[in-house]
PDB file of C-alpha atoms in Angstrom:
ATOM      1  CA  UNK A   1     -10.941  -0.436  12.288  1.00 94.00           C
ATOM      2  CA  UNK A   2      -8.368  -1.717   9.716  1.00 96.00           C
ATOM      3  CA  UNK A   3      -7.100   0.696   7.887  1.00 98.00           C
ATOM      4  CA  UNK A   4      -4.531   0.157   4.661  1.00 97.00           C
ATOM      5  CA  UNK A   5      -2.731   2.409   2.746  1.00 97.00           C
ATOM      6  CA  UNK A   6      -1.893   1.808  -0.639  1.00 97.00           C
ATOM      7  CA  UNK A   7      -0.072   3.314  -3.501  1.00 96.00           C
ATOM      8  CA  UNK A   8       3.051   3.083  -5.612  1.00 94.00           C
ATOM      9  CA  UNK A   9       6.657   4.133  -3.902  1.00 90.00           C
ATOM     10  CA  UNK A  10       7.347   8.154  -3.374  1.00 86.00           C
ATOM     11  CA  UNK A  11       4.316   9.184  -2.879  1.00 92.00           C
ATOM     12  CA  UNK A  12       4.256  10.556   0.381  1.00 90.00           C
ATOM     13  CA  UNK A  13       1.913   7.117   1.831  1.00 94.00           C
ATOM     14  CA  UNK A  14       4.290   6.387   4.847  1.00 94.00           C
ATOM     15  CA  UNK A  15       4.512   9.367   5.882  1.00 94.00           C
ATOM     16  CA  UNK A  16       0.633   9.833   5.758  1.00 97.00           C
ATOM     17  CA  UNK A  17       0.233   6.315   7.407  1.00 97.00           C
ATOM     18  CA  UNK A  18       2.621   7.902  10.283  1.00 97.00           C
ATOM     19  CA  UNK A  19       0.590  11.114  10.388  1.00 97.00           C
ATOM     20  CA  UNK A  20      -2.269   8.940  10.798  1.00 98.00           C
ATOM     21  CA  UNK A  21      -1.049   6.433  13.428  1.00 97.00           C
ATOM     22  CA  UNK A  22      -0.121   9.390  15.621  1.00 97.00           C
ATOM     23  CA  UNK A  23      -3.677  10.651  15.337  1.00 97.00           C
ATOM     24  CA  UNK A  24      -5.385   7.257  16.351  1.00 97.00           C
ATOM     25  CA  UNK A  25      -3.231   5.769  19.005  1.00 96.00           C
ATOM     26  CA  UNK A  26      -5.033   3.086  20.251  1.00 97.00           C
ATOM     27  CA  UNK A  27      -4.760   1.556  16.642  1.00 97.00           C
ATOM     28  CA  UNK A  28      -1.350  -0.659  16.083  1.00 97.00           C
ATOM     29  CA  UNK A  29       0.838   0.492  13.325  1.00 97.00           C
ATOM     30  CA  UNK A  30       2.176  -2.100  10.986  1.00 96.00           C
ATOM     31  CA  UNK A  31       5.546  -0.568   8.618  1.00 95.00           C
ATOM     32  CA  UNK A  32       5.432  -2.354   5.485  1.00 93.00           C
ATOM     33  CA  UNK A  33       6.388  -5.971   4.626  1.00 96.00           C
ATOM     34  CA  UNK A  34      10.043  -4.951   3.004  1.00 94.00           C
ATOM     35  CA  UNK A  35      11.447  -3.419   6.170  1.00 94.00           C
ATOM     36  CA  UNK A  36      10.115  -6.386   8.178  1.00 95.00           C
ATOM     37  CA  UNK A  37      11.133  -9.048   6.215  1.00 96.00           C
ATOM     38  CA  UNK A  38      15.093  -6.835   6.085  1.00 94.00           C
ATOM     39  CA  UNK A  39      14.548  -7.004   9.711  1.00 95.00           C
ATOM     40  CA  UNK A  40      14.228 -10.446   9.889  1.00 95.00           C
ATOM     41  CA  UNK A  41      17.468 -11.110   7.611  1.00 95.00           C
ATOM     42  CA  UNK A  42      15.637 -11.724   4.021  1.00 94.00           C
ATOM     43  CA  UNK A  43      18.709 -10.241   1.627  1.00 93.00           C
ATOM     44  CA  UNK A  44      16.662  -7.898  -1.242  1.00 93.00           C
ATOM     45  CA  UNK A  45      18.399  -7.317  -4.659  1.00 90.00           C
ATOM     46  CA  UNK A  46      19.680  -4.218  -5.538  1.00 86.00           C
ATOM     47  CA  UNK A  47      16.759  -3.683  -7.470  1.00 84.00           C
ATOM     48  CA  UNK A  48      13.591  -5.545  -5.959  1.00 87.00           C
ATOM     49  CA  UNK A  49      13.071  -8.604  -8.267  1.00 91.00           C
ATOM     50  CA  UNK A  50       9.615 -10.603  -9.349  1.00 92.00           C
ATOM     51  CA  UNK A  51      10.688 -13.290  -6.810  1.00 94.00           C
ATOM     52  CA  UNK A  52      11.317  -9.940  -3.767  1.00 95.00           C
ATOM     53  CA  UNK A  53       8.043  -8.742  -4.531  1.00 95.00           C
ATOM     54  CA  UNK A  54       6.265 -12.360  -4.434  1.00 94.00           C
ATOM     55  CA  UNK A  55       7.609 -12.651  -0.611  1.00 96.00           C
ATOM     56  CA  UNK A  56       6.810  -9.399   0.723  1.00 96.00           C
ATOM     57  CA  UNK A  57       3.185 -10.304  -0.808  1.00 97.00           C
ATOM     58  CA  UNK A  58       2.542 -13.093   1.020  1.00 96.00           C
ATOM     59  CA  UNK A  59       4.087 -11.778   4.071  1.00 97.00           C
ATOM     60  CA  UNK A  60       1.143  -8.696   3.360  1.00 96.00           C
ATOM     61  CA  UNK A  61      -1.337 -11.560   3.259  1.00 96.00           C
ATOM     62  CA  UNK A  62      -0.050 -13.303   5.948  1.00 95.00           C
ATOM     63  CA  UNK A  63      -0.331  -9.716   8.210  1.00 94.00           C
ATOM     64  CA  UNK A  64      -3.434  -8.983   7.258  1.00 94.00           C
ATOM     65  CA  UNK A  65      -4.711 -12.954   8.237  1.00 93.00           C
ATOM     66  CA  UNK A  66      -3.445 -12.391  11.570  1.00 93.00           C
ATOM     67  CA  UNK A  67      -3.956  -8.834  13.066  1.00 93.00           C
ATOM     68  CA  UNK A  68      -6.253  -7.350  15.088  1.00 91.00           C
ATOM     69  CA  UNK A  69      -9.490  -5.149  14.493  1.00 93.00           C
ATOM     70  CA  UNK A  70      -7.241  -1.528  15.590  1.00 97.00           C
ATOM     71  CA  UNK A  71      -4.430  -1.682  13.143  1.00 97.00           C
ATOM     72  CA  UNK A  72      -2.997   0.620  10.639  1.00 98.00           C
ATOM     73  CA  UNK A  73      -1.035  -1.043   7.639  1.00 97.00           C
ATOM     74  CA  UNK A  74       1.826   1.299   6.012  1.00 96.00           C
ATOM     75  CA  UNK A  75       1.263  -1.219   3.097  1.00 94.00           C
ATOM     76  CA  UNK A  76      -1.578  -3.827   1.730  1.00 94.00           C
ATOM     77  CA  UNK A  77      -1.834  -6.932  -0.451  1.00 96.00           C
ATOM     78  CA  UNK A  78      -2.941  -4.877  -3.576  1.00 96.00           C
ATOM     79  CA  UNK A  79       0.313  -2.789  -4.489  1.00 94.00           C
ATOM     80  CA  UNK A  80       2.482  -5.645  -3.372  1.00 96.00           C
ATOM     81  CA  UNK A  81       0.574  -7.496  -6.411  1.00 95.00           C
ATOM     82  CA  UNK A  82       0.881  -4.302  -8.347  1.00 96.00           C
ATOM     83  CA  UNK A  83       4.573  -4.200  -8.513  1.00 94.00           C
ATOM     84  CA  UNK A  84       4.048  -8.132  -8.614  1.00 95.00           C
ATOM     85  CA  UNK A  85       2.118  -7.032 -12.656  1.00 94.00           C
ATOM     86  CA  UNK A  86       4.155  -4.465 -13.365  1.00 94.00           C
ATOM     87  CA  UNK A  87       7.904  -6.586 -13.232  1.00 91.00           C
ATOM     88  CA  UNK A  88       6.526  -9.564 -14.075  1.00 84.00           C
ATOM     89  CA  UNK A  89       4.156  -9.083 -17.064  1.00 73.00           C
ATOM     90  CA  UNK A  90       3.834 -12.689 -18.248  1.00 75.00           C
ATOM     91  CA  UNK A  91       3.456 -13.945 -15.064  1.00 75.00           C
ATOM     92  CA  UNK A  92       0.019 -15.235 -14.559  1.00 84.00           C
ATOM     93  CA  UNK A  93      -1.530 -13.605 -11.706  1.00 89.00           C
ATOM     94  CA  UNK A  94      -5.394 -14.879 -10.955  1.00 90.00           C
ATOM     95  CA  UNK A  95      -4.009 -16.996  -8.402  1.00 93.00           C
ATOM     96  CA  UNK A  96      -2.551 -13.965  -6.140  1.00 93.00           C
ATOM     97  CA  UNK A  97      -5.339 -11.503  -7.772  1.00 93.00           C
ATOM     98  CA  UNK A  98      -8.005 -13.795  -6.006  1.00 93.00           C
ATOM     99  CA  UNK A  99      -5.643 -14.065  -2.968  1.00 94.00           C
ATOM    100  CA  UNK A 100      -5.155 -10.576  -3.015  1.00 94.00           C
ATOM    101  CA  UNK A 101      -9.004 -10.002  -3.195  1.00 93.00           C
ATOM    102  CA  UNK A 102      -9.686 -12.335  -0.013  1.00 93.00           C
ATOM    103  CA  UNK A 103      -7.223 -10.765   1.894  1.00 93.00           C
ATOM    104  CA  UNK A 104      -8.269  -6.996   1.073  1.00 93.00           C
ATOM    105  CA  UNK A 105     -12.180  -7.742   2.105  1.00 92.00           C
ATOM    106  CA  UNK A 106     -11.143  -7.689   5.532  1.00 91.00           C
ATOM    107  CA  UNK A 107     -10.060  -3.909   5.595  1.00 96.00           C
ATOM    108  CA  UNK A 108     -12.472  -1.306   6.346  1.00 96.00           C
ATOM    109  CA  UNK A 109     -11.053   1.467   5.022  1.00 97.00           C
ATOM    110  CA  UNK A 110      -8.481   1.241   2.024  1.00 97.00           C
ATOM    111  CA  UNK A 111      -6.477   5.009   1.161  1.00 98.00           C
ATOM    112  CA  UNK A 112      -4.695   5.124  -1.915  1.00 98.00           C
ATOM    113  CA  UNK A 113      -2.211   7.736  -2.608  1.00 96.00           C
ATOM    114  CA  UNK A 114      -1.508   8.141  -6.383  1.00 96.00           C
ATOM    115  CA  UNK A 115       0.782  10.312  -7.836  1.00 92.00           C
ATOM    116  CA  UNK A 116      -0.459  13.637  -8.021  1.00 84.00           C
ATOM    117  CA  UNK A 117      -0.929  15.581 -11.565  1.00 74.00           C
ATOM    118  CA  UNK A 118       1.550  17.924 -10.580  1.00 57.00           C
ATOM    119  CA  UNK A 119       4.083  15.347  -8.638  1.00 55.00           C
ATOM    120  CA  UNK A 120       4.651  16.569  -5.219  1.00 57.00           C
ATOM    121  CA  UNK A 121       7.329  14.030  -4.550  1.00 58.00           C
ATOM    122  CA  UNK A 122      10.843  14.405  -6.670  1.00 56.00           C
ATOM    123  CA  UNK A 123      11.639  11.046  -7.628  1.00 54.00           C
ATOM    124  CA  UNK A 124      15.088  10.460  -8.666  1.00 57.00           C
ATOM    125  CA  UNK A 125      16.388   8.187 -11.280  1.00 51.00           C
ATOM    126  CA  UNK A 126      17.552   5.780  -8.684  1.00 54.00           C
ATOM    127  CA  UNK A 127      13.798   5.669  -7.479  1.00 65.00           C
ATOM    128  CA  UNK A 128      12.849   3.781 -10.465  1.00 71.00           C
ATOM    129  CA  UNK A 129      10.118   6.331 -11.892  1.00 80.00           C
ATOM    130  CA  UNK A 130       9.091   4.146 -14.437  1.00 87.00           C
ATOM    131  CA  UNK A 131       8.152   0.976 -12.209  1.00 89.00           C
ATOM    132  CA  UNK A 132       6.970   3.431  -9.933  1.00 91.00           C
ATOM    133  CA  UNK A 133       4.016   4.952 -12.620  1.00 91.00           C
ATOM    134  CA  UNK A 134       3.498   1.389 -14.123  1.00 94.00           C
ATOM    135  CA  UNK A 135       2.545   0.299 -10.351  1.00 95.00           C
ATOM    136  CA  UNK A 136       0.221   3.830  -9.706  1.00 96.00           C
ATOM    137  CA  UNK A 137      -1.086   3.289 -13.228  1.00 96.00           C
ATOM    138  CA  UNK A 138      -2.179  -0.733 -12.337  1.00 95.00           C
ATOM    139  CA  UNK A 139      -3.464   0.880  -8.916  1.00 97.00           C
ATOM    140  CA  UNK A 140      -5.618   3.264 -10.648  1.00 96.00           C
ATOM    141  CA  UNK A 141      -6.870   0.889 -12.994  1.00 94.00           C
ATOM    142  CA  UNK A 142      -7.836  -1.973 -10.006  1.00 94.00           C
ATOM    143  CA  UNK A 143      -8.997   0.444  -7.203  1.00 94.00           C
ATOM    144  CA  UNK A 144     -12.035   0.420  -8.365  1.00 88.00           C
ATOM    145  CA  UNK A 145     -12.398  -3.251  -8.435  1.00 88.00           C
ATOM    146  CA  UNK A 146     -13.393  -3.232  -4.656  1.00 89.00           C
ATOM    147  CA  UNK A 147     -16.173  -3.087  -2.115  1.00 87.00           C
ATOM    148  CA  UNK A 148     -14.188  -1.846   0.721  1.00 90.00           C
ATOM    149  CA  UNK A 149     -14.633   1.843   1.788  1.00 95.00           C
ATOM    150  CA  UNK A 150     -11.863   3.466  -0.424  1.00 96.00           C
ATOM    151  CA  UNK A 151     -10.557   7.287  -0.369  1.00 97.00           C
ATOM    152  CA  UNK A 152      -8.022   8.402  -2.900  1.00 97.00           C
ATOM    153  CA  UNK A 153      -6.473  11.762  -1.056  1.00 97.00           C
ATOM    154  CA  UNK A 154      -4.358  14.624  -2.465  1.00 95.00           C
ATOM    155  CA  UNK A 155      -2.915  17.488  -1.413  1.00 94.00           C
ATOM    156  CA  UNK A 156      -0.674  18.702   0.929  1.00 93.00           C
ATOM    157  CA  UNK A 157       0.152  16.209   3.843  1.00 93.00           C
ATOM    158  CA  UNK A 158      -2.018  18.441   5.931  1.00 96.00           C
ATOM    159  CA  UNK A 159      -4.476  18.082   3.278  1.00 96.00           C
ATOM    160  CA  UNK A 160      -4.160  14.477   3.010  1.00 97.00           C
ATOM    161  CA  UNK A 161      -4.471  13.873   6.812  1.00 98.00           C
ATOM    162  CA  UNK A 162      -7.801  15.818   7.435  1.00 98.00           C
ATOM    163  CA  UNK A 163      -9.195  13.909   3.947  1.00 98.00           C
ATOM    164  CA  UNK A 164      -8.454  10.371   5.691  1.00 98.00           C
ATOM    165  CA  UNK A 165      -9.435  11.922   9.473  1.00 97.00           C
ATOM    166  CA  UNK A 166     -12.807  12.865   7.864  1.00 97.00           C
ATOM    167  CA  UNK A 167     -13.819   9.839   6.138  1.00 97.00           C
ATOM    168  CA  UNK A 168     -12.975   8.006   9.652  1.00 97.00           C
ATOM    169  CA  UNK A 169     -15.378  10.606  11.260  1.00 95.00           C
ATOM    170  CA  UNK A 170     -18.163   9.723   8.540  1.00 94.00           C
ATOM    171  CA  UNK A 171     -17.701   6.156   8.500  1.00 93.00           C
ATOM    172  CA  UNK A 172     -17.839   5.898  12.449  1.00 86.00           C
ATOM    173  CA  UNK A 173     -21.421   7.780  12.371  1.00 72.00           C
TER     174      UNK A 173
END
């Protein structure tokens, strides 16, 4: 099963994807494009730019092209194109959208973690708050454009974790 999580920064979707890994460990676990592509030298500004985010999206794509059936991706296509719309507003995006699109039909299961009503995660000023409710705001608006399996979780971790280990049950019967 292919499993993605997606979701704006700070909101707790690493450490879920983590939480999850742990619990299916024949499933590979795949960190998100930005610390791969840091680990294989790219330089990042400061502050991520239009042209950061367009390279850790087509690195996404590119992952997603070439993994396995068991694999567990910490991030996906869709908020890569996200912060993509949200930084880079006149930017004309079909292109990726329908990229995007392609590359999200083959994951089974799609979790987004939003930011709750009452934010569980303290984001700091440094943590770019706006860019980071612009991107959960796009999120919202697009998850719903999809055919995949898709479960938006809250909660506690705890909480989150059983949500996502129960929808694996169901979908597995």
């Amino acid at each position: 099963m292919r499993i993605a999580f997606t979701g704006s920064h700070r909101v707790g979707k690493t450490t879920l994807a983590e939480e999850i890994a742990e619990s299916l460990p024949d499933h590979e676990f795949i960190i998100e494009p930005y610390l791969q592509l840091e680990e294989e030298g790219y330089l990042f500004s400061e502050i991520p730019t239009l042209e950061d985010y367009i390279e850790q999206f087509n690195f996404s794509v590119e992952l997603l092209q070439n993994s396995d059936d068991k694999v567990i991706f910490d991030r996906c296509p869709l908020d890569l194109l996200a912060y993509i719309y949200a930084v880079g507003k006149k930017k004309n995006i079909s292109a990726l959208y329908e990229e995007m699109t392609t590359a999200i039909d083959e994951i089974d299961l799609l979790v987004f973690v939003p930011i709750e009503k009452v934010d569980v995660i303290f984001c700091q000023g440094f943590d770019l708050p706006n860019l980071r409710q612009k991107v959960n705001d796009i999120l919202e608006e697009w998850i719903g454009d999809f055919s995949n399996e898709i479960l938006e979780v809250s909660g506690t971790l705890e909480d989150r974790k059983k949500q996502v280990l129960d929808k694996l049950t169901n979908m597995k019967k």
